[in-house]
Tab-separated table of C-alpha atoms in Angstrom:
chain	number	residue	atom	x	y	z
A	1	MET	CA	85.864	100.386	143.888
A	2	ASN	CA	85.890	102.553	140.844
A	3	ALA	CA	88.837	101.270	138.824
A	4	SER	CA	88.055	101.674	135.142
A	5	ASN	CA	88.892	99.334	132.281
A	6	PRO	CA	90.202	101.201	129.214
A	7	LYS	CA	89.918	98.137	126.938
A	8	PHE	CA	86.537	96.512	127.620
A	9	ASP	CA	83.240	97.645	129.143
A	10	LEU	CA	83.048	94.709	131.565
A	11	ARG	CA	80.052	94.798	133.873
A	12	GLY	CA	80.840	92.157	136.472
A	13	ILE	CA	80.462	88.405	136.365
A	14	ASN	CA	77.707	87.086	134.113
A	15	HIS	CA	77.998	83.674	135.737
A	16	LEU	CA	80.475	81.398	137.417
A	17	ALA	CA	79.943	77.768	136.366
A	18	LEU	CA	80.586	75.064	138.973
A	19	VAL	CA	79.915	71.317	139.003
A	20	CYS	CA	77.648	69.569	141.522
A	21	SER	CA	76.931	65.916	142.270
A	22	ASP	CA	73.216	66.327	143.068
A	23	MET	CA	71.192	69.131	141.470
A	24	ARG	CA	68.255	68.727	143.880
A	25	ARG	CA	70.579	69.127	146.887
A	26	THR	CA	72.238	72.102	145.170
A	27	ILE	CA	68.850	73.800	144.689
A	28	ASP	CA	67.950	73.085	148.323
A	29	PHE	CA	71.171	74.769	149.469
A	30	TYR	CA	71.475	77.738	147.094
A	31	SER	CA	67.737	78.586	146.935
A	32	GLY	CA	66.649	77.173	150.287
A	33	VAL	CA	69.536	78.088	152.607
A	34	LEU	CA	71.067	81.051	150.727
A	35	GLY	CA	67.789	82.305	149.206
A	36	MET	CA	69.106	82.648	145.646
A	37	PRO	CA	66.279	82.408	143.109
A	38	LEU	CA	66.653	79.648	140.525
A	39	VAL	CA	66.279	81.645	137.293
A	40	LYS	CA	67.123	79.275	134.430
A	41	THR	CA	67.318	75.516	133.914
A	42	LEU	CA	68.594	73.544	130.935
A	43	ASP	CA	68.816	69.877	130.048
A	44	LEU	CA	71.980	69.384	128.010
A	45	PRO	CA	71.784	67.476	124.715
A	46	ASP	CA	72.333	63.727	124.407
A	47	GLY	CA	71.795	63.061	128.129
A	48	LEU	CA	75.032	64.887	128.989
A	49	GLY	CA	73.482	66.535	132.058
A	50	GLN	CA	71.906	69.752	133.267
A	51	HIS	CA	72.891	73.423	133.653
A	52	PHE	CA	70.992	75.549	136.239
A	53	PHE	CA	71.442	79.247	137.065
A	54	PHE	CA	70.863	81.028	140.407
A	55	ASP	CA	70.576	84.821	140.787
A	56	CYS	CA	73.219	85.945	143.295
A	57	GLY	CA	72.393	89.674	143.075
A	58	GLY	CA	73.637	92.632	141.112
A	59	GLY	CA	72.768	91.041	137.786
A	60	ASN	CA	75.179	88.169	138.459
A	61	THR	CA	74.508	84.440	138.540
A	62	VAL	CA	76.114	81.294	139.883
A	63	ALA	CA	75.534	78.327	137.607
A	64	PHE	CA	75.901	74.605	138.188
A	65	PHE	CA	76.474	71.739	135.842
A	66	TRP	CA	75.250	68.307	136.808
A	67	LEU	CA	77.119	66.032	134.412
A	68	ALA	CA	76.310	62.335	134.159
A	69	ASP	CA	79.972	61.362	133.833
A	70	SER	CA	81.707	63.860	136.140
A	71	PRO	CA	84.643	62.458	138.087
A	72	ASP	CA	84.258	62.451	141.875
A	73	ALA	CA	85.397	65.464	143.860
A	74	ALA	CA	89.125	65.795	144.523
A	75	PRO	CA	89.513	67.945	147.678
A	76	GLY	CA	92.994	69.367	147.935
A	77	VAL	CA	93.358	69.168	144.150
A	78	ALA	CA	90.311	70.712	142.462
A	79	ALA	CA	89.263	72.684	145.554
A	80	PRO	CA	90.553	73.323	149.075
A	81	LYS	CA	90.091	70.413	151.513
A	82	GLY	CA	88.410	72.668	154.064
A	83	ARG	CA	88.126	76.272	155.202
A	84	PRO	CA	90.971	78.815	155.452
A	85	ASP	CA	90.460	79.111	159.217
A	86	GLU	CA	91.357	75.393	159.389
A	87	GLY	CA	94.600	76.047	157.500
A	88	GLU	CA	93.209	74.790	154.176
A	89	LEU	CA	93.738	77.071	151.204
A	90	ALA	CA	95.583	75.099	148.539
A	91	SER	CA	93.968	73.927	145.337
A	92	ALA	CA	95.484	73.013	141.977
A	93	VAL	CA	96.471	75.416	139.217
A	94	GLY	CA	93.393	75.979	137.059
A	95	SER	CA	90.967	75.121	139.865
A	96	MET	CA	88.298	77.359	141.334
A	97	ASN	CA	89.378	78.050	144.907
A	98	HIS	CA	86.237	79.712	146.302
A	99	VAL	CA	83.310	81.998	145.506
A	100	ALA	CA	83.016	85.185	147.565
A	101	PHE	CA	79.584	86.800	147.687
A	102	ALA	CA	79.441	90.515	148.540
A	103	VAL	CA	77.170	91.214	151.507
A	104	PRO	CA	76.218	94.519	153.143
A	105	PRO	CA	78.459	95.313	156.141
A	106	GLU	CA	75.436	96.086	158.317
A	107	LYS	CA	74.044	92.562	157.688
A	108	PHE	CA	77.338	90.657	158.041
A	109	ASP	CA	76.886	89.367	161.627
A	110	GLU	CA	73.189	88.622	161.084
A	111	TYR	CA	73.950	86.563	157.974
A	112	ARG	CA	76.555	84.543	159.850
A	113	ARG	CA	74.060	83.783	162.629
A	114	ARG	CA	71.374	82.849	160.098
A	115	LEU	CA	73.657	80.335	158.369
A	116	GLU	CA	74.596	78.806	161.708
A	117	ALA	CA	70.875	78.528	162.549
A	118	GLU	CA	70.439	76.601	159.266
A	119	GLY	CA	73.074	74.126	160.470
A	120	VAL	CA	75.824	75.403	158.168
A	121	VAL	CA	79.317	75.199	159.682
A	122	VAL	CA	80.925	78.631	159.315
A	123	SER	CA	84.463	79.792	159.952
A	124	ARG	CA	85.445	82.378	162.472
A	125	VAL	CA	85.268	85.947	161.183
A	126	LEU	CA	88.448	86.903	159.363
A	127	ASN	CA	89.487	90.555	159.230
A	128	HIS	CA	91.790	90.520	156.186
A	129	ASP	CA	94.631	93.033	156.362
A	130	ASP	CA	98.219	93.544	155.192
A	131	SER	CA	99.847	92.145	158.349
A	132	PRO	CA	102.266	89.192	158.087
A	133	SER	CA	99.440	86.760	158.999
A	134	GLY	CA	96.986	88.433	156.598
A	135	VAL	CA	94.288	88.676	159.269
A	136	SER	CA	93.741	90.552	162.483
A	137	ARG	CA	91.658	89.895	165.561
A	138	ASP	CA	89.846	93.220	165.256
A	139	VAL	CA	88.864	95.559	162.446
A	140	HIS	CA	91.371	98.423	162.212
A	141	PRO	CA	92.226	101.068	159.566
A	142	GLY	CA	94.347	98.538	157.622
A	143	THR	CA	91.526	95.970	157.381
A	144	PHE	CA	90.243	95.935	153.798
A	145	VAL	CA	87.658	93.134	153.876
A	146	GLN	CA	85.814	91.211	156.580
A	147	SER	CA	84.598	87.727	155.775
A	148	PHE	CA	83.699	84.232	156.862
A	149	TYR	CA	83.765	80.951	154.971
A	150	PHE	CA	81.511	77.914	154.669
A	151	GLN	CA	81.024	75.021	152.274
A	152	ASP	CA	78.113	73.876	150.152
A	153	PRO	CA	76.951	70.233	150.207
A	154	ASP	CA	79.596	69.273	147.602
A	155	GLY	CA	82.401	70.938	149.578
A	156	ILE	CA	82.613	74.027	147.342
A	157	LEU	CA	84.212	76.751	149.430
A	158	LEU	CA	82.004	79.857	149.737
A	159	GLU	CA	82.612	83.190	151.443
A	160	PHE	CA	80.426	86.087	152.569
A	161	ALA	CA	82.568	89.218	152.373
A	162	CYS	CA	82.177	92.961	152.788
A	163	TRP	CA	84.680	95.669	151.949
A	164	THR	CA	85.601	97.793	154.950
A	165	ARG	CA	87.334	100.628	153.085
A	166	PRO	CA	88.132	101.760	149.549
A	167	PHE	CA	91.440	100.786	147.950
A	168	THR	CA	94.115	103.448	147.427
A	169	ASP	CA	96.723	103.820	144.676
A	170	ASP	CA	99.497	102.316	146.849
A	171	GLU	CA	97.690	98.979	147.358
A	172	VAL	CA	99.353	97.389	144.292
A	173	ARG	CA	102.966	96.976	145.400
A	174	HIS	CA	103.989	93.296	145.360
A	175	GLU	CA	106.284	91.726	142.757
A	176	PRO	CA	104.364	89.005	140.866
A	177	ARG	CA	105.620	85.442	141.415
A	178	THR	CA	106.181	83.175	138.416
A	179	ALA	CA	105.656	79.492	137.572
A	180	ALA	CA	109.353	78.966	138.339
A	181	ASP	CA	108.763	80.260	141.881
A	182	ARG	CA	106.162	77.553	142.661
A	183	HIS	CA	108.619	74.771	143.435
A	184	ALA	CA	111.636	76.871	144.374
A	185	PRO	CA	112.684	77.116	148.032
A	186	SER	CA	110.792	79.964	149.615
A	187	ALA	CA	112.695	83.213	149.821
A	188	LEU	CA	110.024	84.734	152.029
């Protein structure tokens, strides 16, 4: 992908900040299972909590807050209840739906097997395309990304994804939906 930004010299995601219930368990998963180095830790002032950063490659980080007074998780509101292959995709406006990590296509199947060997429940492989269902059984010329999903110990939905082809100029062709469309009877 080589789309350029004429307004700002953005260089990717500095960090995505999520909230966990147990920082030790989060370190065990992100550093232990996923191999992401823990690169920065902070205790927040006045006993508010902690903020830890993990290197997820390419100069990007995933960060976690552990906050002493965080409300409990709200699956189906703040995040999907499960994985997309289980029919779970919805989360509330303003929520973080999932984090997709880019992986090399040649390592895709190996990484899936390695997570399964670690005891992580992973989805079936999804070949995302422009068909009515949005996925196909096999990779074909219309497949643009191949991925699978899994959840961290707090139920945060994660994805390993690899692009299968570059985007073309005709890929942006859908009319944007509006807030008024959210509760209107579906015209689709």
